[in-house]
Short mmCIF file of C-alpha atoms in Angstrom, two decimals:
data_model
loop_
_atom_site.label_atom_id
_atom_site.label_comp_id
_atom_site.label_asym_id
_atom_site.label_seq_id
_atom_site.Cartn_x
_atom_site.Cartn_y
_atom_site.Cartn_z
CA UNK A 130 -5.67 5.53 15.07
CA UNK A 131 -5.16 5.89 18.93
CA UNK A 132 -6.24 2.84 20.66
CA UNK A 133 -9.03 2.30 22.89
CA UNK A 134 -8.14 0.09 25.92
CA UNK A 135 -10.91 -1.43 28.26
CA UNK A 136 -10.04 1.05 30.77
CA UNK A 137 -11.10 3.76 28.66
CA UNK A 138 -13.98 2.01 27.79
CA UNK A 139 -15.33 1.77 31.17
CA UNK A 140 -14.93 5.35 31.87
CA UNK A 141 -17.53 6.33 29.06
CA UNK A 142 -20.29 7.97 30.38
CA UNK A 143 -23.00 5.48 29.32
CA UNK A 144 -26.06 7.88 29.51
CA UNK A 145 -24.62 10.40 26.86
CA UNK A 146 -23.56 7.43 24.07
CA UNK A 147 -27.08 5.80 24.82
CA UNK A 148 -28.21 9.20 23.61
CA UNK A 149 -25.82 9.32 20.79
CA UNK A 150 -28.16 7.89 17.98
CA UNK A 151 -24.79 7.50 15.46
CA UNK A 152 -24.38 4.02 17.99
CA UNK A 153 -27.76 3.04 18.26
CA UNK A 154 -29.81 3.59 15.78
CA UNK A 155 -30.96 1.26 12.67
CA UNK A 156 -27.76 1.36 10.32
CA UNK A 157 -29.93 1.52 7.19
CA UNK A 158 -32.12 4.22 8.32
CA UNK A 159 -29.10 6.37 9.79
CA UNK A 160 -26.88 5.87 6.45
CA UNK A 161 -30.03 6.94 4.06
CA UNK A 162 -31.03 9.54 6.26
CA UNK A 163 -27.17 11.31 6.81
CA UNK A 164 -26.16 10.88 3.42
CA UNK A 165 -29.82 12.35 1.81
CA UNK A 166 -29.22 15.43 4.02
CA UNK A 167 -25.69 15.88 3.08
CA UNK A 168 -26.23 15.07 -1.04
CA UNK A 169 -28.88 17.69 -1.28
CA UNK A 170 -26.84 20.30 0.72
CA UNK A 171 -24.12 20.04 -1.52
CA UNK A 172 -26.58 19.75 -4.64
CA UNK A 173 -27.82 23.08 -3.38
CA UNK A 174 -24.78 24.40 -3.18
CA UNK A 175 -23.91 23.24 -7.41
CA UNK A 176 -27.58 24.41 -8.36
CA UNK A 177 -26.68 28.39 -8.45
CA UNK A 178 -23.12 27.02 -10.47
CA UNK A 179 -25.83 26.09 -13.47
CA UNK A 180 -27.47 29.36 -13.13
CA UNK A 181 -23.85 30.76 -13.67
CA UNK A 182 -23.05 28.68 -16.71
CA UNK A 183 -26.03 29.46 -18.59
CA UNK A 184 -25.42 33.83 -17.85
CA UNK A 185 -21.52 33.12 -18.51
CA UNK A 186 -22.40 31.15 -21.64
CA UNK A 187 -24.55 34.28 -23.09
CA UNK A 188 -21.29 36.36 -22.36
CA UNK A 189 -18.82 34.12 -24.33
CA UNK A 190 -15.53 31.95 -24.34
CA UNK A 191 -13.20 34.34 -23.01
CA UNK A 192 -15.18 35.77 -20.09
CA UNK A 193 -16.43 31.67 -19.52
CA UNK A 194 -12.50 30.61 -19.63
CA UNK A 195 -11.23 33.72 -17.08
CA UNK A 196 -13.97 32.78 -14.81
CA UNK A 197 -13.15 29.26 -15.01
CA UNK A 198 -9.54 30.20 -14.12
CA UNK A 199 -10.61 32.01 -11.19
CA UNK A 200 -13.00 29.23 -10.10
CA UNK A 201 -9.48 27.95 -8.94
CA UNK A 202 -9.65 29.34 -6.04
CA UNK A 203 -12.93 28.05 -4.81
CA UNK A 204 -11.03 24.26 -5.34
CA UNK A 205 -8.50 25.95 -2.90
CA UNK A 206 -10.99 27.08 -0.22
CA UNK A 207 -12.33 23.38 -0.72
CA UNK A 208 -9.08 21.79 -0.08
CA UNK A 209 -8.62 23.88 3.32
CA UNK A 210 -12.35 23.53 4.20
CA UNK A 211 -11.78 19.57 3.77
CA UNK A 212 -8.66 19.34 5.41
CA UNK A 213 -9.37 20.69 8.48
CA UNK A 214 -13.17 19.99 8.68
CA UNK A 215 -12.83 16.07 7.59
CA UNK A 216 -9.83 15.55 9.37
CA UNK A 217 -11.45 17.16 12.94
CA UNK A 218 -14.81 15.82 11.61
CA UNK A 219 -13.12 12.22 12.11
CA UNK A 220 -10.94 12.73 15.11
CA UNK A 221 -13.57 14.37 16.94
CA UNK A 222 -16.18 11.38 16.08
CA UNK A 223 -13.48 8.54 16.94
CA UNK A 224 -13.23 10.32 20.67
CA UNK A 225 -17.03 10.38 20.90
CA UNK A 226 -17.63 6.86 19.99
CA UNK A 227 -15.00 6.28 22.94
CA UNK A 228 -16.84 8.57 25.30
CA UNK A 229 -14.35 11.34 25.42
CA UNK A 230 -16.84 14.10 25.23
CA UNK A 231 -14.42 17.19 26.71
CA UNK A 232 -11.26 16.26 24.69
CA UNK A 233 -13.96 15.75 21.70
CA UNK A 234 -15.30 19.17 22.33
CA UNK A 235 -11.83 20.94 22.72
CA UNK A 236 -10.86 19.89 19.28
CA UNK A 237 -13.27 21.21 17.71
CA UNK A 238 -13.02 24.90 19.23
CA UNK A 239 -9.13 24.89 18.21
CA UNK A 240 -9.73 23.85 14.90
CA UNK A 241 -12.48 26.37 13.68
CA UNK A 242 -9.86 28.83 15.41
CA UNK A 243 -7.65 27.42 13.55
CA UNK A 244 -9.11 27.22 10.04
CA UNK A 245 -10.35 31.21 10.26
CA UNK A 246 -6.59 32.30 11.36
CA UNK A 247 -4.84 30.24 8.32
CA UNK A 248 -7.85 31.14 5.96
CA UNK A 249 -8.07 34.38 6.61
CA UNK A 250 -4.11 35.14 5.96
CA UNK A 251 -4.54 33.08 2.01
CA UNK A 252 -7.54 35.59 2.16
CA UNK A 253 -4.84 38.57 2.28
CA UNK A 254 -1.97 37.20 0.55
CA UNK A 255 -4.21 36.49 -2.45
CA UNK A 256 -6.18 39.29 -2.67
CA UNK A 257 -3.08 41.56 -2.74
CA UNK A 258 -1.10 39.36 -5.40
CA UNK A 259 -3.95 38.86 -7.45
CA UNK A 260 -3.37 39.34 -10.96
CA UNK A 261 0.12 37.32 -10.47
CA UNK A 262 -1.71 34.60 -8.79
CA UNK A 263 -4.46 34.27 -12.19
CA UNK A 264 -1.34 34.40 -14.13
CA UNK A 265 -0.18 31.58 -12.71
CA UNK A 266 -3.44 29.88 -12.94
CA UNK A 267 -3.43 30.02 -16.47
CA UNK A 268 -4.67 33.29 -17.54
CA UNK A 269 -3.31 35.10 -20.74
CA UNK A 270 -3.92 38.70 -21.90
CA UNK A 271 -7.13 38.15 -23.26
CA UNK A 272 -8.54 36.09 -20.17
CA UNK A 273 -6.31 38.19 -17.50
CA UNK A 274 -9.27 40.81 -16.81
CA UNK A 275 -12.06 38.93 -16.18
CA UNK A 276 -10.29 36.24 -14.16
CA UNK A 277 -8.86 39.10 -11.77
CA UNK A 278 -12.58 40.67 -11.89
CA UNK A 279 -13.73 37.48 -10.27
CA UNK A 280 -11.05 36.76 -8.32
CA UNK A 281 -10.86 39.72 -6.09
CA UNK A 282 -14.76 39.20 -5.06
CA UNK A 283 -13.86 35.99 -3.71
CA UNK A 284 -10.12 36.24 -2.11
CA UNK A 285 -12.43 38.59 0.40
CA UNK A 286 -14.94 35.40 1.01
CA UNK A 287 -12.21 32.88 1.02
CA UNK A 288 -12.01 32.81 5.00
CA UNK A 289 -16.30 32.37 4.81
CA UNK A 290 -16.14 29.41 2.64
CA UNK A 291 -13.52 28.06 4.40
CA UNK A 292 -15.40 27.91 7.59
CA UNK A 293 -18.64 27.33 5.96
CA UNK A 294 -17.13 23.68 5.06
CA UNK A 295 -15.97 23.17 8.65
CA UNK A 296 -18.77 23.69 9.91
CA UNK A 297 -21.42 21.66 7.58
CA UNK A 298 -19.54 18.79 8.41
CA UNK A 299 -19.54 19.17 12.12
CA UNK A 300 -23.26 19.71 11.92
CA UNK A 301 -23.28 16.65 10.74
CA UNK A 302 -20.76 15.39 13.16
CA UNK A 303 -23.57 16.70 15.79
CA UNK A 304 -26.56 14.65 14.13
CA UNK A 305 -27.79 17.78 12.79
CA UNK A 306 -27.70 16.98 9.22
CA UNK A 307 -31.29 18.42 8.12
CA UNK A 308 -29.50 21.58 9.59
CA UNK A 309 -26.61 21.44 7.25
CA UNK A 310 -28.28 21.01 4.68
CA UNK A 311 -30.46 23.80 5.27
CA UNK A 312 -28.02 26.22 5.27
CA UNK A 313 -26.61 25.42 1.72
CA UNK A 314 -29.80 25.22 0.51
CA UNK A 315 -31.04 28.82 1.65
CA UNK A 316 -27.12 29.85 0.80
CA UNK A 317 -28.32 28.58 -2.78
CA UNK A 318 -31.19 30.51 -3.18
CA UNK A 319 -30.09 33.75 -2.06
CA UNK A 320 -26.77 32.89 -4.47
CA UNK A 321 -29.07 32.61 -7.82
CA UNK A 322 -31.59 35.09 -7.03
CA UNK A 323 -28.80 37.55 -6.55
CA UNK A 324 -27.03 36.77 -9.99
CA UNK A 325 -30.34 36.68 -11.52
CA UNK A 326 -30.83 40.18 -10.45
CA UNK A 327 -27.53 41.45 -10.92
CA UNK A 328 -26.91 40.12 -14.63
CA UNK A 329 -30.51 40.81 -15.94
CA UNK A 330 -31.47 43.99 -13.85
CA UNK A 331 -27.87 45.55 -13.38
CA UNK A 332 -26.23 43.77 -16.25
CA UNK A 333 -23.49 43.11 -14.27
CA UNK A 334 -21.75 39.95 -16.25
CA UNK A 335 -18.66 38.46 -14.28
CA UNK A 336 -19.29 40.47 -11.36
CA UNK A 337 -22.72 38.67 -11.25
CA UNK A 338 -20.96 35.30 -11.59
CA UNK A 339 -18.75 36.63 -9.29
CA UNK A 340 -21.45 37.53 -6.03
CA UNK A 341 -22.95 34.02 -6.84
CA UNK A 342 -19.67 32.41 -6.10
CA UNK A 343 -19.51 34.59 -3.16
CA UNK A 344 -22.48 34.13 -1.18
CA UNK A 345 -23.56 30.12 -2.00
CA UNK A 346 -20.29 28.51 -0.60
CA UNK A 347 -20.01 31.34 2.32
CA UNK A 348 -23.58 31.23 3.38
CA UNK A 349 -23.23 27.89 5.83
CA UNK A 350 -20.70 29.54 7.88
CA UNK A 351 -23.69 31.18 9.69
CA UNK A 352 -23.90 27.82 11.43
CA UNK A 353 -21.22 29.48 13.81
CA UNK A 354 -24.00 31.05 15.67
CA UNK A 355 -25.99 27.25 16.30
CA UNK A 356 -22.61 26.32 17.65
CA UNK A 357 -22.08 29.17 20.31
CA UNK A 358 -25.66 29.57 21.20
CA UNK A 359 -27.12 25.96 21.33
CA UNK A 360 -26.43 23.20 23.96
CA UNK A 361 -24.51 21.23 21.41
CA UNK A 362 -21.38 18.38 23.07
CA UNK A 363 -19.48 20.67 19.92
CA UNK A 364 -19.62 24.00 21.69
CA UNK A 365 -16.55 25.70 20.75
CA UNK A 366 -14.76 28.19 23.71
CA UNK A 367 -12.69 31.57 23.50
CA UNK A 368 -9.98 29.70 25.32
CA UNK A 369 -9.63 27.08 22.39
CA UNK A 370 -7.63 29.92 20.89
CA UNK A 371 -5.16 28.55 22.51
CA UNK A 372 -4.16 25.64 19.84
CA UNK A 373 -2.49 22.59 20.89
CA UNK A 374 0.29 21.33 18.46
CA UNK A 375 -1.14 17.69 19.34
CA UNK A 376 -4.60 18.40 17.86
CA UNK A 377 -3.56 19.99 15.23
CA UNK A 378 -0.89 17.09 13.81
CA UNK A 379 -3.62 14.70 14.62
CA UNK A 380 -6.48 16.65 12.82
CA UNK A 381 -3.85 17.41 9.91
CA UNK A 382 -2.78 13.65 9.60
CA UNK A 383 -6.29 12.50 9.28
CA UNK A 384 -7.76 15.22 6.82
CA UNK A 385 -4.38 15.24 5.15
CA UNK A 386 -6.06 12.74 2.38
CA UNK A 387 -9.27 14.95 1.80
CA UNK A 388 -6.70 17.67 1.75
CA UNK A 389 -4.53 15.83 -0.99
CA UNK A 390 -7.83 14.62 -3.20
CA UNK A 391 -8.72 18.95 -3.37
CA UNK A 392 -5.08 20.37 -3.67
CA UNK A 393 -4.19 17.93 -6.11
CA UNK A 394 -7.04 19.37 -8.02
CA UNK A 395 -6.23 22.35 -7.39
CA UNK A 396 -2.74 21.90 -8.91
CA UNK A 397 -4.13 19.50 -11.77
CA UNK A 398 -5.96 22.31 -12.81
CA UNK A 399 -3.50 24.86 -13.04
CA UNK A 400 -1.65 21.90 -15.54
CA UNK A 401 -4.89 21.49 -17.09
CA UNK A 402 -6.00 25.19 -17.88
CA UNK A 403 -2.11 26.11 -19.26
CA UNK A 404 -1.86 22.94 -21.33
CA UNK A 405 -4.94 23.53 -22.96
CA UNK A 406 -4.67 26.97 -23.49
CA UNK A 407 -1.34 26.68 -24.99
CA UNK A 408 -1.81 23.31 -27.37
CA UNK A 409 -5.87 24.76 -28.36
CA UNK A 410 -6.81 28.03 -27.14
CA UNK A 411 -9.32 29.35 -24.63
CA UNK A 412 -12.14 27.18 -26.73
CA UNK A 413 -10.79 24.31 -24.94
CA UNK A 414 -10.51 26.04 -21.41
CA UNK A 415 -13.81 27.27 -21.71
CA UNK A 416 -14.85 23.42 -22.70
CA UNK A 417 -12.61 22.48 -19.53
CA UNK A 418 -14.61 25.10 -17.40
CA UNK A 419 -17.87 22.70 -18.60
CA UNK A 420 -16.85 20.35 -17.17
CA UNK A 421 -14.40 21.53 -13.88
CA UNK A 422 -17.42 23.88 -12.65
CA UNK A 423 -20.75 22.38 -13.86
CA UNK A 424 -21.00 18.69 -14.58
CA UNK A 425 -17.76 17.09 -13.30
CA UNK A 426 -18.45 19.28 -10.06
CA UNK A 427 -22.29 18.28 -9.57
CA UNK A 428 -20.82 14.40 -9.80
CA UNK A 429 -17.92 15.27 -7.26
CA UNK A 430 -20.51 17.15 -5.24
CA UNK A 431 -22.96 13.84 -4.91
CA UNK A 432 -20.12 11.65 -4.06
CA UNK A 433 -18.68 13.95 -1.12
CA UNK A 434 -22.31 14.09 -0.29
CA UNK A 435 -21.88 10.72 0.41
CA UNK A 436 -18.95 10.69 1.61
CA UNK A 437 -19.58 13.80 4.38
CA UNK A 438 -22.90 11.76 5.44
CA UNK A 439 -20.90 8.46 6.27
CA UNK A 440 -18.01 9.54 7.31
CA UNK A 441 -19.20 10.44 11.18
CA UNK A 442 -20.69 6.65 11.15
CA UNK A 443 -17.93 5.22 10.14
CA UNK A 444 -15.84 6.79 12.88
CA UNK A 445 -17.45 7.00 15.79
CA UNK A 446 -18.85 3.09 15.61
CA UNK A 447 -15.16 2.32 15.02
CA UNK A 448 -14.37 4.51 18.36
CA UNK A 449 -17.10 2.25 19.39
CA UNK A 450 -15.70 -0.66 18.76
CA UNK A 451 -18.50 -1.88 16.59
CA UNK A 452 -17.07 -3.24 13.84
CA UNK A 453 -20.08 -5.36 12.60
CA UNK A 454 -21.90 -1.57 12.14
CA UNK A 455 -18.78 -0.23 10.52
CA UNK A 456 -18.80 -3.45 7.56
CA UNK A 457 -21.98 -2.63 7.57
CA UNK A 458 -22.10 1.08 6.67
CA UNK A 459 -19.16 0.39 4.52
CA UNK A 460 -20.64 -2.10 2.05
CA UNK A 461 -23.44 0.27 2.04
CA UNK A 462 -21.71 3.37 1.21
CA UNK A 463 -19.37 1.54 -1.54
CA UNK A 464 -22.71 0.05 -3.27
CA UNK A 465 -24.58 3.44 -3.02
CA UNK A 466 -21.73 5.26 -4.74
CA UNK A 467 -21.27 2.96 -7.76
CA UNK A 468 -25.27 2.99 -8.14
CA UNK A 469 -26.04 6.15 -8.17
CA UNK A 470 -22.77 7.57 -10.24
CA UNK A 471 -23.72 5.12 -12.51
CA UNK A 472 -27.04 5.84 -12.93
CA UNK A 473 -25.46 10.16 -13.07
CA UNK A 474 -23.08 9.04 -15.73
CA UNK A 475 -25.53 7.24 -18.35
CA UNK A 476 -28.02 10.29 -17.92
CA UNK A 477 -25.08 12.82 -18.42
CA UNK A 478 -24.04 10.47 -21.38
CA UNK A 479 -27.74 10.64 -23.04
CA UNK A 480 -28.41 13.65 -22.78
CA UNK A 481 -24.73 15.48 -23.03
CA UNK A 482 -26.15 17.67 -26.04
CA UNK A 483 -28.76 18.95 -24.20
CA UNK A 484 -26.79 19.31 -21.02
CA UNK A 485 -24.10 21.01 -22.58
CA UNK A 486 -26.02 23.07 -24.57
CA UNK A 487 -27.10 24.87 -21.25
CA UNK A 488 -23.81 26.36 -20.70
CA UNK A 489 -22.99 27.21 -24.47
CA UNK A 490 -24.64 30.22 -25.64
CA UNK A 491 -25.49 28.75 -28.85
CA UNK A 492 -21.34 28.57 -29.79
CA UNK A 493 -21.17 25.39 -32.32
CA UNK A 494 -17.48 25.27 -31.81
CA UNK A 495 -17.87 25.38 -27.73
CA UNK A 496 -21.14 22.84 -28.21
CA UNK A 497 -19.13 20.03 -30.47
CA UNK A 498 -15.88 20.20 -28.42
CA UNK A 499 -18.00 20.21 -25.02
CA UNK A 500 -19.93 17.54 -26.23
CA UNK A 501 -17.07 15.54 -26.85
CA UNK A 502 -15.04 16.66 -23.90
CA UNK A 503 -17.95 15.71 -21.26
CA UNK A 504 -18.20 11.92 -22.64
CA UNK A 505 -14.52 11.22 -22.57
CA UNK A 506 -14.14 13.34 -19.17
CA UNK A 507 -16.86 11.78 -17.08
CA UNK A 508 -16.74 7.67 -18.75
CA UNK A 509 -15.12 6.49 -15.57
CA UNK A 510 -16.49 8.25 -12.90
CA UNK A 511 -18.45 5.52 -11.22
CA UNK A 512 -15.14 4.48 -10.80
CA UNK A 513 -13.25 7.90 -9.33
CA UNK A 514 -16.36 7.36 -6.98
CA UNK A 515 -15.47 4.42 -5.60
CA UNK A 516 -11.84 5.36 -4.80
CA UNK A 517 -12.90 9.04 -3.16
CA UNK A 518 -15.38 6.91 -0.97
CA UNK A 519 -12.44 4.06 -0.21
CA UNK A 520 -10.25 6.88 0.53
CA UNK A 521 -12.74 8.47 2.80
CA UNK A 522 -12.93 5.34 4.63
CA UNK A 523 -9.42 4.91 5.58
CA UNK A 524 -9.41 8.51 6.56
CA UNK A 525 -12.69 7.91 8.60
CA UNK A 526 -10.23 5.11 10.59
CA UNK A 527 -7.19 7.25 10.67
CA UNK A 528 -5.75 4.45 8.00
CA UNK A 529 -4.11 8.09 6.99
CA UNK A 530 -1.46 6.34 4.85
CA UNK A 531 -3.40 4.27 2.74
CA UNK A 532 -5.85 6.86 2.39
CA UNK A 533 -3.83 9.69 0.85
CA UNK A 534 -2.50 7.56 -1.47
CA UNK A 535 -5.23 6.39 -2.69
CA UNK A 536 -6.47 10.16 -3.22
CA UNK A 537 -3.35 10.67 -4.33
CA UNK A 538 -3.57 8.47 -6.97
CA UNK A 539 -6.38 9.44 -8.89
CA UNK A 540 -5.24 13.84 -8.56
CA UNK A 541 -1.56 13.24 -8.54
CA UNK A 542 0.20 9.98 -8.46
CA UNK A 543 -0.86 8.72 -12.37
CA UNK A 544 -3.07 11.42 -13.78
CA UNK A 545 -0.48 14.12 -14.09
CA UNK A 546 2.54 12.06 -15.52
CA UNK A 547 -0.07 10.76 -18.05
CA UNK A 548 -1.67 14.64 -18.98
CA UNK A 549 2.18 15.45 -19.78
CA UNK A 550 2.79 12.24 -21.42
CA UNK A 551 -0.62 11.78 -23.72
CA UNK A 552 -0.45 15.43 -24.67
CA UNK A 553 3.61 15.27 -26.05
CA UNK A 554 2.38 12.28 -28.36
CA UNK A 555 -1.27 13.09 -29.09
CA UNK A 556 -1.63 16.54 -28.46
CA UNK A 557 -4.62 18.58 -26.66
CA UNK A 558 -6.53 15.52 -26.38
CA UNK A 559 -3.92 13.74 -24.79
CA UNK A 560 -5.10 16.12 -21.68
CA UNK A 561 -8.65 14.60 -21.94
CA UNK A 562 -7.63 11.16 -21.94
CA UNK A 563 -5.67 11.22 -19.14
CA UNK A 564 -8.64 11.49 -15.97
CA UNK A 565 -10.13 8.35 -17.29
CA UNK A 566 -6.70 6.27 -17.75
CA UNK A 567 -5.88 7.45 -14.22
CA UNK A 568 -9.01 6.37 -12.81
CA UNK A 569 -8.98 2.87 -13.74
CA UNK A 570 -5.42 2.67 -12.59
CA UNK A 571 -6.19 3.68 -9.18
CA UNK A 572 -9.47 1.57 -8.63
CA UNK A 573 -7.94 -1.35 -9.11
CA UNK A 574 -5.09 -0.19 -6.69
CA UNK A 575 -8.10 0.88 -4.11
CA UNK A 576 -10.15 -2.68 -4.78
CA UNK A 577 -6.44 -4.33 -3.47
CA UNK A 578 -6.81 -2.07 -0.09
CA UNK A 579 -10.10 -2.14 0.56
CA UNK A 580 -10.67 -6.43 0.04
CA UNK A 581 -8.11 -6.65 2.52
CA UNK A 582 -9.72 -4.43 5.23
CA UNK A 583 -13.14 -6.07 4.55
CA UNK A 584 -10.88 -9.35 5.69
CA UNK A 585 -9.39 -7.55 8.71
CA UNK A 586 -12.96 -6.12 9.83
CA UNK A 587 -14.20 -9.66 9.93
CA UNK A 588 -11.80 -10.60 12.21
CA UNK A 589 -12.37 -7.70 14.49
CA UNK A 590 -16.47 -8.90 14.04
CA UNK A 591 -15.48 -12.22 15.42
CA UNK A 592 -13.91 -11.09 18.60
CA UNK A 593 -16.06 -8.30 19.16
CA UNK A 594 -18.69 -11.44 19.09
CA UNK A 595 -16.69 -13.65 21.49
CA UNK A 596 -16.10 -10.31 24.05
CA UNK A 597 -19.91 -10.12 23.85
CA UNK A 598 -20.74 -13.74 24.51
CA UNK A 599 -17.76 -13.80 27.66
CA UNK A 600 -19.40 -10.71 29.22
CA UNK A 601 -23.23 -11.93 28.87
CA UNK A 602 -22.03 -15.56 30.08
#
């Protein structure tokens, strides 16, 4: 990250960062409060998903598997959404914790420029090669029409959901997290009331599925008009247009890794859907869809809860210089994770016959292999949620390196070499095995990283204690 010298430090305005509270304020009380508001907003945002499971279940396999394929391009508004909103979420917080409030402010009005421009042209190229783009995704004759169905609804809200993302996080960002999560929350309700409607009074099937996808993950980006209108340090300007290639390699650096944990994803599960729908059929995409848009996704939804709510701690005490908050929040956040996934993981493990009978329709064949599939799926993600939140933290630090490998690593790195591998000796459930195998691999590689920054932060504590005790003496 750039350095802060003690020149810089003394021209911080002092009355703004006394009124910053993400300096100030009780660590425990800030961590539980920012992360709360950011795990329910993104709860909110699953809750309509299980609404659409149980309708798509009622319609059967196939339509469940071409939705599933389409859901692939909701992973891809994610993976812009991320990269641009962590990365300027943690830029923009390290420059406030060093008091640079204009340069702080500037960055974020290029970037939301930014991600509607590049957003909105996906937006157009996918909407007009749609049906070679599901294809591609994994779709096969019998899937092809209701994947395209879906698709084309939400190519047209791509560049919505794109900046809805941004713009949670940099509510956030602005100690505004109540508001963020607000907006998901009333994005959720209108989502499910809408498919509710549309299925049962309209009967509209995918379509249905296809206005909930729409409108939940959209929804936030109304927090544009909080941003313009309100007094907010984040206030983005007409002349940010005007993008400067620094910001943007900076931003794009630092959200590079969140960028990397979604596109990796997004590319596993192109692998995923076309290895399992050529070695056992669309049974075991629509078992993959289970898991990809309803329980996997409320897990990965709690941890970048988490991770959302901490990151703008992390980063601006570390602008700060404040290293004994950052080890702090830190050893926190990596506690919090393993508890509560843990705790997610047994109850999904308990009570995976019930759970997955939600999403079945009463199909034995779907209900046994989804049974299966969600035990074997989700076994290690306590662990996956430990390396997200280690990855987050080097990103938080602009550590950029070690933190897109470590993303890396779990998405990419082992967990596609070993879907290939497992699947040429053991077949279709070669696929399944691979997530967990991968998982292990890369905790123990993210354990290594993260043990040795606990070390380095201690030595930063110790002279951030000496500083203190020469200035007071």
């Amino acid at each position: 990250m750039e350095n802060i010298d003690v020149q810089e430090q003394s021209n911080i305005d002092s009355k703004i960062l006394e009124n910053r509270e993400l300096g100030t304020k009780n660590i425990s009380s800030l961590f539980y409060r920012y992360i709360t508001f950011a795990i329910l907003g993104n709860i909110f945002l699953v809750i309509p998903t299980f609404i659409d499971g149980n309708i798509l279940g009622q319609l059967g396999p196939e339509k469940m598997a071409g939705v599933g394929i389409g859901l692939t391009i909701l992973v891809l508004s994610r993976a812009i959404g991320t990269f641009i909103g962590v990365g300027t979420g943690a830029v923009v917080a390290l420059r406030l914790g060093a008091g640079k409030i204009e340069e702080a402010r500037g960055i974020v009005g290029q970037l939301i420029w930014f991600g509607v421009i590049l957003s909105t042209v996906i937006a157009i190229l996918g909407y007009v090669n749609n049906e070679s783009i599901m294809r591609f995704f994994g779709a096969n004759d019998v899937t092809l029409p209701f994947a395209m169905q879906y698709g084309k609804h939400i190519w047209i809200a791509f560049p919505f959901q794109v900046l809805a993302i941004i713009l949670g996080i940099l509510a956030i960002l602005d100690e505004r997290p109540a508001l963020s999560m607000m907006s998901w929350l009333v994005g959720a309700i209108v989502a499910a009331i809408t498919e509710l409607i549309l299925f049962h009074k309209f009967h509209y099937g995918v379509a249905a599925s296809a206005w909930s996808g729409v409108i939940g993950p959209s929804f936030p980006s109304l927090l544009i008009f909080y941003f313009i209108f309100s007094k907010s340090l984040l206030k983005p300007k007409l002349k940010d247009i005007r993008i400067k290639m620094t910001s943007l390699k900076e931003v794009s650096a630092t959200g590079f890794a969140s960028f990397a944990i979604q596109i990796t994803l997004f590319i596993a599960m192109i692998v995923i859907n076309n290895l399992l729908v050529s070695l056992g059929g669309e049974l075991h995409v629509s078992a993959f869809t289970i898991q990809n848009a309803y329980i996997t996704n409320f897990l990965m939804f709690v941890v970048m809860g988490i991770t959302t709510g901490i990151q703008p701690l992390i980063s601006y005490n570390y602008g700060a210089q404040l290293y004994q908050r950052v080890n702090r929040i830190t050893s926190l956040g990596l506690k919090f994770s393993f508890l509560i996934t843990l705790f997610l993981t047994l109850l999904i493990y308990f009570f995976t016959d019930s759970i997955v009978a939600f999403f079945t329709g009463g199909d034995i064949a779907l209900q046994d292999l989804g049974v299966w599939s969600t035990r074997v799926f989700n076994i290690s993600f306590p662990l996956a949620a430990i390396i997200l939140f280690i990855s987050c933290y080097f990103q938080a630090i602009e550590e950029n390196v070690k933190a897109t490998f470590i993303a890396l690593g779990r998405s990419f790195i082992f967990s596609l070499p070993l879907i290939y591998i497992l699947s040429k000796y053991i077949g279709v459930n070669g696929v399944w095995y691979a997530i967990p195998i991968a998982d292990v691999i890369t905790f123990l590689i993210a354990i290594y990283f993260m043990s040795k920054e606990f070390r380095r932060l201690k030595h930063l504590k110790e002279i951030e204690y000496s500083d203190t005790k020469e200035v007071s003496s």
